[in-house]
CSV table of N, CA and C in Angstrom, one decimal:
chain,number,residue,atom,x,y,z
A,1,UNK,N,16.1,30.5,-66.4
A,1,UNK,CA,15.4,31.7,-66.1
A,1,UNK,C,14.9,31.7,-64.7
A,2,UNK,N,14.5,30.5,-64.0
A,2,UNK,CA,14.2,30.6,-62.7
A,2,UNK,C,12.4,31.1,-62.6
A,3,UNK,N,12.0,31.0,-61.4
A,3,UNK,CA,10.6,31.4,-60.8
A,3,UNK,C,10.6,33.1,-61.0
A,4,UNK,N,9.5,33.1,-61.1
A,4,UNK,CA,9.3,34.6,-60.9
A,4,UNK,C,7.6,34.7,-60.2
A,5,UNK,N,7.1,35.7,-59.5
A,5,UNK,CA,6.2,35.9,-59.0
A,5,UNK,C,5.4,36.0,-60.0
A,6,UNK,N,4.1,35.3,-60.4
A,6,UNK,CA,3.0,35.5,-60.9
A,6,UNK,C,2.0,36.2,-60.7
A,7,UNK,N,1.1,35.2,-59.7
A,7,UNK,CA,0.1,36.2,-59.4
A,7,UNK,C,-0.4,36.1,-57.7
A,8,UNK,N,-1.1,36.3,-57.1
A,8,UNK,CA,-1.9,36.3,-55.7
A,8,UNK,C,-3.0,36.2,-55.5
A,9,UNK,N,-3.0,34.5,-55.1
A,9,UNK,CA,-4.5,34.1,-55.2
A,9,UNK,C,-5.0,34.6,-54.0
A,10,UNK,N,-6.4,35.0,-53.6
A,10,UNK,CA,-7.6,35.4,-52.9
A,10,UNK,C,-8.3,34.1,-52.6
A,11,UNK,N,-8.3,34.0,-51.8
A,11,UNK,CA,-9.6,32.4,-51.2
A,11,UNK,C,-10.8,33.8,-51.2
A,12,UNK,N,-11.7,33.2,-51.3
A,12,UNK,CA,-13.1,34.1,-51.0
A,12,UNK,C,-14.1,33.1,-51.5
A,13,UNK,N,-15.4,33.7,-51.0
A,13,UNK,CA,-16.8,33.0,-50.8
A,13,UNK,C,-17.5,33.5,-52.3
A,14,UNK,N,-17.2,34.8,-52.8
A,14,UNK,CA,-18.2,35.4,-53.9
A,14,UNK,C,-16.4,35.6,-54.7
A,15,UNK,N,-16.5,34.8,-55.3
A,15,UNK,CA,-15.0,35.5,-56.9
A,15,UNK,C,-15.3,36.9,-57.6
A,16,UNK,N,-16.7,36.5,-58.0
A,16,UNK,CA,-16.4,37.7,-58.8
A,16,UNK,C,-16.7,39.1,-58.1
A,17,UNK,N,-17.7,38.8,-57.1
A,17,UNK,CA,-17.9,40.1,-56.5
A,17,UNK,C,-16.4,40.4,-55.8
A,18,UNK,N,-16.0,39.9,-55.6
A,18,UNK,CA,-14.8,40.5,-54.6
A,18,UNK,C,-13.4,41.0,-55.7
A,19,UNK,N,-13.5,40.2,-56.7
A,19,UNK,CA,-12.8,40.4,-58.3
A,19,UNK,C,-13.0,41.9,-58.8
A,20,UNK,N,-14.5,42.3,-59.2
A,20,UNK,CA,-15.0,43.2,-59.3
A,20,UNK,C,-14.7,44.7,-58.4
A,21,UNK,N,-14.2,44.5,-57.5
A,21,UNK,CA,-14.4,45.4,-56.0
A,21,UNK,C,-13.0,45.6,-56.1
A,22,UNK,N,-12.1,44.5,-56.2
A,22,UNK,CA,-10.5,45.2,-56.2
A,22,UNK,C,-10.1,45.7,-57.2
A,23,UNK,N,-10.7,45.2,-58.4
A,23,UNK,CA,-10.4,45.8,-60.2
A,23,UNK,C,-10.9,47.1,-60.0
A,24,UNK,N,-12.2,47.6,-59.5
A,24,UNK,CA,-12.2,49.2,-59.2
A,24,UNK,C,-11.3,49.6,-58.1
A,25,UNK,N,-11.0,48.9,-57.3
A,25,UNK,CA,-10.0,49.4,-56.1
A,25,UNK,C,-8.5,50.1,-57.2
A,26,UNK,N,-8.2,49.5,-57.8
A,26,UNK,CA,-6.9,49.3,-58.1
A,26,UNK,C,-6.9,49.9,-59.8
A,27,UNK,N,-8.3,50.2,-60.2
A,27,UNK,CA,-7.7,50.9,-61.8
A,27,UNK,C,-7.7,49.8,-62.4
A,28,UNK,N,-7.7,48.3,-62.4
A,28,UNK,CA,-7.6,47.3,-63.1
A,28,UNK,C,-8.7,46.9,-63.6
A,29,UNK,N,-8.3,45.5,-64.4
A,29,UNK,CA,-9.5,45.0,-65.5
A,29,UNK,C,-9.3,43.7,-64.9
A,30,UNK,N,-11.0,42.9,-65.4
A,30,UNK,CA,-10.9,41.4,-65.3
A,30,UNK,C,-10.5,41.1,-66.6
A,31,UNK,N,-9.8,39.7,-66.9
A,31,UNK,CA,-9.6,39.2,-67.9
A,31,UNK,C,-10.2,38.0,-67.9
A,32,UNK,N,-10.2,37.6,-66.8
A,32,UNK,CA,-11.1,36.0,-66.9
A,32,UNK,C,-12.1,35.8,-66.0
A,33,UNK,N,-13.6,35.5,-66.2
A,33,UNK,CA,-14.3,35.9,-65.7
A,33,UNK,C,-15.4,34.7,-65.5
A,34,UNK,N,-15.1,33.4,-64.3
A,34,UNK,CA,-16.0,32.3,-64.7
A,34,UNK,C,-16.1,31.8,-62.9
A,35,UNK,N,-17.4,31.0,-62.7
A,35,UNK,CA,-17.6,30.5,-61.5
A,35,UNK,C,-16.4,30.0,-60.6
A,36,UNK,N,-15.5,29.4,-60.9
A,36,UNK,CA,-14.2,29.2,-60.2
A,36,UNK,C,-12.8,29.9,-60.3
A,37,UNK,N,-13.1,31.1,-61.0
A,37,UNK,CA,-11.8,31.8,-60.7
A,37,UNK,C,-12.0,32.7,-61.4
A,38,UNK,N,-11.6,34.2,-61.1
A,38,UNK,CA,-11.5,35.4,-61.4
A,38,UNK,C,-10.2,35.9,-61.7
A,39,UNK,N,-9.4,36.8,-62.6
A,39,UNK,CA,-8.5,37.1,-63.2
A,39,UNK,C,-8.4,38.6,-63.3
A,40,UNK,N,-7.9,39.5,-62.4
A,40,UNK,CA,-7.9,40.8,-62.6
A,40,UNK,C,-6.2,41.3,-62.7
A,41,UNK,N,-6.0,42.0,-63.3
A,41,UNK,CA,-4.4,42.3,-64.4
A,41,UNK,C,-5.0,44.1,-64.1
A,42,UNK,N,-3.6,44.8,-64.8
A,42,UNK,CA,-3.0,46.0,-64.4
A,42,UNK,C,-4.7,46.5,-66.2
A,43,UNK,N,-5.0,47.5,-66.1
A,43,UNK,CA,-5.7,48.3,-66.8
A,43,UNK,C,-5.0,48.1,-67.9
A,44,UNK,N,-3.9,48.8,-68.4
A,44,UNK,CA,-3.0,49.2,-68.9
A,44,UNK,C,-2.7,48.2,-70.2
A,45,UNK,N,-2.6,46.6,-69.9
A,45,UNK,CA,-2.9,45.6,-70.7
A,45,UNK,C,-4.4,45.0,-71.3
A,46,UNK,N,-4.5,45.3,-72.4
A,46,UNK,CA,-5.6,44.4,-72.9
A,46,UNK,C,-5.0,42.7,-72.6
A,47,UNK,N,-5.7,41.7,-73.7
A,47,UNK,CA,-5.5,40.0,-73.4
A,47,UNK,C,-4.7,39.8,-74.8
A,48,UNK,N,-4.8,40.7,-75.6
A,48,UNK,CA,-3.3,40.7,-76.4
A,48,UNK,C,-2.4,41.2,-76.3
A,49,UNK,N,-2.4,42.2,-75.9
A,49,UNK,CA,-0.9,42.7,-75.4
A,49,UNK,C,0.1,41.7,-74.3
A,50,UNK,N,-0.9,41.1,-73.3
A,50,UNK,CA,-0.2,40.5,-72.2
A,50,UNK,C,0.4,39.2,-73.3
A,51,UNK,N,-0.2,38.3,-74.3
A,51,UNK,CA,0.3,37.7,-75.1
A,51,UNK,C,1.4,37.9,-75.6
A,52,UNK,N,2.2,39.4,-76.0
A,52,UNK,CA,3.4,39.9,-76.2
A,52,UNK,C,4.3,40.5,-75.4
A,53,UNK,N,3.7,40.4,-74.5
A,53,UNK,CA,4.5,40.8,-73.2
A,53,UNK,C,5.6,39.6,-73.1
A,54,UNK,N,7.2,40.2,-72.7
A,54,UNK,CA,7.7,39.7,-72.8
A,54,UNK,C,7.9,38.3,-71.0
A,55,UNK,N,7.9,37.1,-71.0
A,55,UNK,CA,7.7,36.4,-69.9
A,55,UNK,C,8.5,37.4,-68.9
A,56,UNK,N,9.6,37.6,-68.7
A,56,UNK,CA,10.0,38.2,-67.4
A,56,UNK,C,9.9,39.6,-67.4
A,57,UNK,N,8.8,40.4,-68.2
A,57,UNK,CA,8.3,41.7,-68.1
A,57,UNK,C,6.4,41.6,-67.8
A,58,UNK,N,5.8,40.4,-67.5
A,58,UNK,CA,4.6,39.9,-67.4
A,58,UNK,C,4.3,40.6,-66.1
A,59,UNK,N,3.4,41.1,-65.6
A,59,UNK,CA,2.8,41.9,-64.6
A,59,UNK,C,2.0,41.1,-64.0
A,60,UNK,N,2.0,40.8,-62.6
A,60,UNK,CA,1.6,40.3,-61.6
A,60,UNK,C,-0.2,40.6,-61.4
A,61,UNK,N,-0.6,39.2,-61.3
A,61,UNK,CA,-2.4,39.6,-61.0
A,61,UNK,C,-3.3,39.5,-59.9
A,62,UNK,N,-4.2,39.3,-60.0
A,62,UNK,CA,-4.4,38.9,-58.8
A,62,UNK,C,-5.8,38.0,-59.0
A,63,UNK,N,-6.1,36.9,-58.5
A,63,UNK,CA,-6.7,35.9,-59.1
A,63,UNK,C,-7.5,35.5,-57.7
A,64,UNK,N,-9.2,35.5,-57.7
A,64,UNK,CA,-9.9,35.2,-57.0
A,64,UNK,C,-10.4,34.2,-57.2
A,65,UNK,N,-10.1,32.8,-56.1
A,65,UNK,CA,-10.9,31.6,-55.8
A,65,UNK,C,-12.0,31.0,-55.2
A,66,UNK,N,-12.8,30.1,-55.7
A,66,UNK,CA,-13.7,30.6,-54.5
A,66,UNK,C,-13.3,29.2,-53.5
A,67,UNK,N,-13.9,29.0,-51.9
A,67,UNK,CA,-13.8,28.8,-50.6
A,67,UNK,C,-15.1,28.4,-50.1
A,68,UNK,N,-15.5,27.4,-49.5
A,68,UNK,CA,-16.9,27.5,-48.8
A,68,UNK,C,-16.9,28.3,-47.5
A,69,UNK,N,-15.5,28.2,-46.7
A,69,UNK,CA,-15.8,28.5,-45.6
A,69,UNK,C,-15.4,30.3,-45.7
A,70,UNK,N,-16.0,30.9,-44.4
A,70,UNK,CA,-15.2,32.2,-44.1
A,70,UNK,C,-13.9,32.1,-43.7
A,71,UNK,N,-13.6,33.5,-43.9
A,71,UNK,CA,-12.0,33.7,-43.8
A,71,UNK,C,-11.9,33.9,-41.7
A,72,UNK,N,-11.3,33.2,-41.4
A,72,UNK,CA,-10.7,33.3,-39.9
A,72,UNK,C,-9.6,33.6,-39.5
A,73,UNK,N,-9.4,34.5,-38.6
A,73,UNK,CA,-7.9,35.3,-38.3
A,73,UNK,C,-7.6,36.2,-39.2
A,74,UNK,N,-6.0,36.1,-38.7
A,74,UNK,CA,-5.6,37.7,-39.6
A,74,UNK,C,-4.9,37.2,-40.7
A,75,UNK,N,-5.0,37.4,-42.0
A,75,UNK,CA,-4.3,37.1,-43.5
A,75,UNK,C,-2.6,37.2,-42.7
A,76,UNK,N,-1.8,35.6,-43.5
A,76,UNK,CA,-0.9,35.7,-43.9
A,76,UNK,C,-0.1,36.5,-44.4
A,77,UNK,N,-0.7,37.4,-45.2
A,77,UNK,CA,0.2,37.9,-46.1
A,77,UNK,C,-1.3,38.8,-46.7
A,78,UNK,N,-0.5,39.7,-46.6
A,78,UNK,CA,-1.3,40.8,-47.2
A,78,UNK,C,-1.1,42.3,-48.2
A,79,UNK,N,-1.9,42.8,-49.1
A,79,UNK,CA,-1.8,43.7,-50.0
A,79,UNK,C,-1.8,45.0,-49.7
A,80,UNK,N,0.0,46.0,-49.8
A,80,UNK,CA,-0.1,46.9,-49.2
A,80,UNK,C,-0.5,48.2,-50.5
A,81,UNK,N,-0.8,48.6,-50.3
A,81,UNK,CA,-1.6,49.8,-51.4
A,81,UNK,C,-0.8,51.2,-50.7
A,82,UNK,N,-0.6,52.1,-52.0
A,82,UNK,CA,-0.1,53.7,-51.5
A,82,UNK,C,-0.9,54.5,-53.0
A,83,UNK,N,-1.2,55.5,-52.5
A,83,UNK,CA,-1.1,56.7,-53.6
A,83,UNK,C,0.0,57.5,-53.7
A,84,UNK,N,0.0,58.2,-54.4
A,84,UNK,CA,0.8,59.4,-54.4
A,84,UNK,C,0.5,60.7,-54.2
A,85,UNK,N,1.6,61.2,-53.8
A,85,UNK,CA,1.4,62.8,-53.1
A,85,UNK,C,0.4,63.5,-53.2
A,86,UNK,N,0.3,63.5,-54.6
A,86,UNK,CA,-0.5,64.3,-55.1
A,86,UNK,C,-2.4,64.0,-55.0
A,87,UNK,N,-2.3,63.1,-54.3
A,87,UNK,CA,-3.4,62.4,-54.3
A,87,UNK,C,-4.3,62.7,-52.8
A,88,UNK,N,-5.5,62.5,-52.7
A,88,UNK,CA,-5.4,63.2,-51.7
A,88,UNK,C,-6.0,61.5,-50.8
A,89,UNK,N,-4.9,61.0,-50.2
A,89,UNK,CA,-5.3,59.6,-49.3
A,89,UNK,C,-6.0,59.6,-48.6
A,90,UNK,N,-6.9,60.7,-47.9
A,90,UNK,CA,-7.9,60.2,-46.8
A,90,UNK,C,-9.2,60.1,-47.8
A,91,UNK,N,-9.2,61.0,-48.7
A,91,UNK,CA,-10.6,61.0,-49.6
A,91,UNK,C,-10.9,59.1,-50.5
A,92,UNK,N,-9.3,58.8,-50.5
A,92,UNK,CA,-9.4,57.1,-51.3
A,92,UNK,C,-9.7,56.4,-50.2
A,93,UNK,N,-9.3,56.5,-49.2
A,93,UNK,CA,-9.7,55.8,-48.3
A,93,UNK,C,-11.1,55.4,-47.7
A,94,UNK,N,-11.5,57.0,-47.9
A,94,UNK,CA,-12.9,57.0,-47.7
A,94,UNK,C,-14.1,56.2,-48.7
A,95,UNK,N,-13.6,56.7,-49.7
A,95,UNK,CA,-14.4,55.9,-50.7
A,95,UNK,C,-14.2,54.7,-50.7
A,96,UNK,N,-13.5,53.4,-50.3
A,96,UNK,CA,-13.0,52.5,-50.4
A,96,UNK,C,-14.0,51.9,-49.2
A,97,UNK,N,-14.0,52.7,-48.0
A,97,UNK,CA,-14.9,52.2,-47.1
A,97,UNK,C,-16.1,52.5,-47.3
A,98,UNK,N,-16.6,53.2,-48.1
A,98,UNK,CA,-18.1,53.7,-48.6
A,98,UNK,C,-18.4,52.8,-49.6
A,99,UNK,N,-17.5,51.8,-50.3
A,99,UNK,CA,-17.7,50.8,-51.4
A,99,UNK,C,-17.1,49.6,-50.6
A,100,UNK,N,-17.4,49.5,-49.3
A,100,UNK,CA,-17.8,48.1,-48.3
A,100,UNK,C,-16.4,47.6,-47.8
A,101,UNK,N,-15.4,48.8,-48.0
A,101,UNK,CA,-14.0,48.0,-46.6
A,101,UNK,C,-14.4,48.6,-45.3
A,102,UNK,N,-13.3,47.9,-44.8
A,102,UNK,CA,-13.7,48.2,-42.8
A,102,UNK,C,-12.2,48.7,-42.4
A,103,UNK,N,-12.3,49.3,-41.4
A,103,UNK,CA,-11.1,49.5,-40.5
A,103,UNK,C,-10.8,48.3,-39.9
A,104,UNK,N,-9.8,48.3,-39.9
A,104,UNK,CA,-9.0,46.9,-38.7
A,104,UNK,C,-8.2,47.3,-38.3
A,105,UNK,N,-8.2,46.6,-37.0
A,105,UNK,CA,-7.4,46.9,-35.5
A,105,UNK,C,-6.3,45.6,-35.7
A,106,UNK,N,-4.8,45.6,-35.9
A,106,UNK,CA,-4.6,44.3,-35.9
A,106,UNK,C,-3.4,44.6,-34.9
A,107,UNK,N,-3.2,45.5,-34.1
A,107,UNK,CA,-2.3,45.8,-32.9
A,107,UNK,C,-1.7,46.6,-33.4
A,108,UNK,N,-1.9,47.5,-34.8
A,108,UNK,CA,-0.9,48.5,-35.1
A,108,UNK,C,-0.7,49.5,-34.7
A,109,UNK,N,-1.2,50.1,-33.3
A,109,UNK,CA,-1.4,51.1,-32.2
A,109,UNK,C,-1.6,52.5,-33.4
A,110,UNK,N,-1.6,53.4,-32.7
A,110,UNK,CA,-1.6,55.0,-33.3
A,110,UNK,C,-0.8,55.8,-33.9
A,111,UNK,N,0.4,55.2,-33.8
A,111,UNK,CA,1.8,56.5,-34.4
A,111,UNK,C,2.3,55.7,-35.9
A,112,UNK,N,1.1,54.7,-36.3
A,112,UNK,CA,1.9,54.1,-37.6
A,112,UNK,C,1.4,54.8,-38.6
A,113,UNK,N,2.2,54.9,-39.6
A,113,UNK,CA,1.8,55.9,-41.4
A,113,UNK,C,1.1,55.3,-41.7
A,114,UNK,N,0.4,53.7,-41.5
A,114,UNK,CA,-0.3,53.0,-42.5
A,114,UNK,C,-1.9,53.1,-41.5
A,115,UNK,N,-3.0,52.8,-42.6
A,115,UNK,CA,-4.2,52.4,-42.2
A,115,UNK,C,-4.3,51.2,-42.4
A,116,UNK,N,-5.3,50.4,-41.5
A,116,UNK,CA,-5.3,48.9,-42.5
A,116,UNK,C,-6.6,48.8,-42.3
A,117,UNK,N,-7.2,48.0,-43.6
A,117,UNK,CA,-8.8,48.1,-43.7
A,117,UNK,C,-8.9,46.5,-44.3
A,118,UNK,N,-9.9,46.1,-44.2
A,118,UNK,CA,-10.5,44.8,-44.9
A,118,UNK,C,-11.6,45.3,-45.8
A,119,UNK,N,-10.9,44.2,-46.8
A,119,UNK,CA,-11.9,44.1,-48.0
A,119,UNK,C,-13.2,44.0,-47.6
A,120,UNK,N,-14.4,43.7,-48.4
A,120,UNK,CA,-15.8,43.2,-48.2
A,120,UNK,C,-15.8,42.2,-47.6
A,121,UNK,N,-14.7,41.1,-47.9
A,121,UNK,CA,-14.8,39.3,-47.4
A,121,UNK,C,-13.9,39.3,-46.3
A,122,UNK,N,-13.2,40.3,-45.3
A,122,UNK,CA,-12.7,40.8,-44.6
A,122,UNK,C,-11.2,40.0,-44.3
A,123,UNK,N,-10.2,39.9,-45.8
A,123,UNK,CA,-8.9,39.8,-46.1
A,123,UNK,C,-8.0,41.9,-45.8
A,124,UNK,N,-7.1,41.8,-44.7
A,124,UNK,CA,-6.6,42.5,-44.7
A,124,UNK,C,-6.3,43.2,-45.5
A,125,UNK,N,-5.9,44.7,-45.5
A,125,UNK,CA,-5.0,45.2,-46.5
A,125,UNK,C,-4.2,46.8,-45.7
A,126,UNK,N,-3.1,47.3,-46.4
A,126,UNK,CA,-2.9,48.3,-45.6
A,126,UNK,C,-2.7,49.4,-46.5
A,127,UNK,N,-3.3,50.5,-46.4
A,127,UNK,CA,-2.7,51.4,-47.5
A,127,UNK,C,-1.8,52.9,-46.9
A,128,UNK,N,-0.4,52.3,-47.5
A,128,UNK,CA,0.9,53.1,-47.0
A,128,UNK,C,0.1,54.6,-47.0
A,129,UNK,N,1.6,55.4,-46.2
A,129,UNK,CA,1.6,56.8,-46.8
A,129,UNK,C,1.7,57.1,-48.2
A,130,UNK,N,1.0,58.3,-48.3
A,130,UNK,CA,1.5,58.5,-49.6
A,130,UNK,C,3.4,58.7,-50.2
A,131,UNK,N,3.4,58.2,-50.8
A,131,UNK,CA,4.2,58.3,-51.8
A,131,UNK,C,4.8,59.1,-52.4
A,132,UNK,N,6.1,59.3,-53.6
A,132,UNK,CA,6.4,60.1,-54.6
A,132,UNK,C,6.6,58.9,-55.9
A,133,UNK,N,7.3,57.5,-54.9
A,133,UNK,CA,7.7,56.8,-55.9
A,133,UNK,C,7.9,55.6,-55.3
């Protein structure tokens, strides 16, 4: 059956606050909820249903650890986020920065579709144009 993508761990200083902050970002739920690691999954599954989920239909999570130090430089790898059309992206955006992200400058000059903002623990992220699909 081979590897398949799991999940995307988060280094951070606070797990659950930053756990908590992308599960509202994103419509999601925590599932696992303890001093060394945080467990946030698609809304849509409860912790039995992911039980019956079939392994190579398993949905990808996103799992916060905690770090003593701060985050330095620009993220490796980072989470690109879109709405859809119908949605109105400058108003998510806004709210997203009013619930403690930041704008970031990471050389993407002025004529790009994407915005890119940092979380509270200031890990990158970019949120595309909107979408259809």
């Amino acid at each position: 059956m081979g590897l398949r993508w799991y999940s995307t761990v988060i280094n951070c200083r606070d797990p659950r606050a930053l756990a908590h902050w992308w599960a509202e970002t994103l419509g999601w739920q925590i599932v696992h909820e303890a001093d060394d690691e945080c467990v946030v999954v698609p809304a849509h599954l409860d912790v039995e249903d992911l039980r019956r989920v079939p392994w190579a239909e398993m949905p990808q999570g996103l799992v916060f650890v905690p770090v003593p130090e701060d985050k330095a430089g620009l993220n490796r790898l980072h989470l690109d986020l879109a709405c859809h059309l119908a949605d109105d992206r400058d108003a998510l955006i806004a709210g997203l920065v009013e619930r403690g992200a930041s704008y970031a400058d990471v050389g993407q000059g002025h004529d790009v579709t994407r915005t890119v903002l940092r979380d509270p623990e200031g890990n990158e992220f970019c949120v595309l144009s909107a979408r259809e699909f």
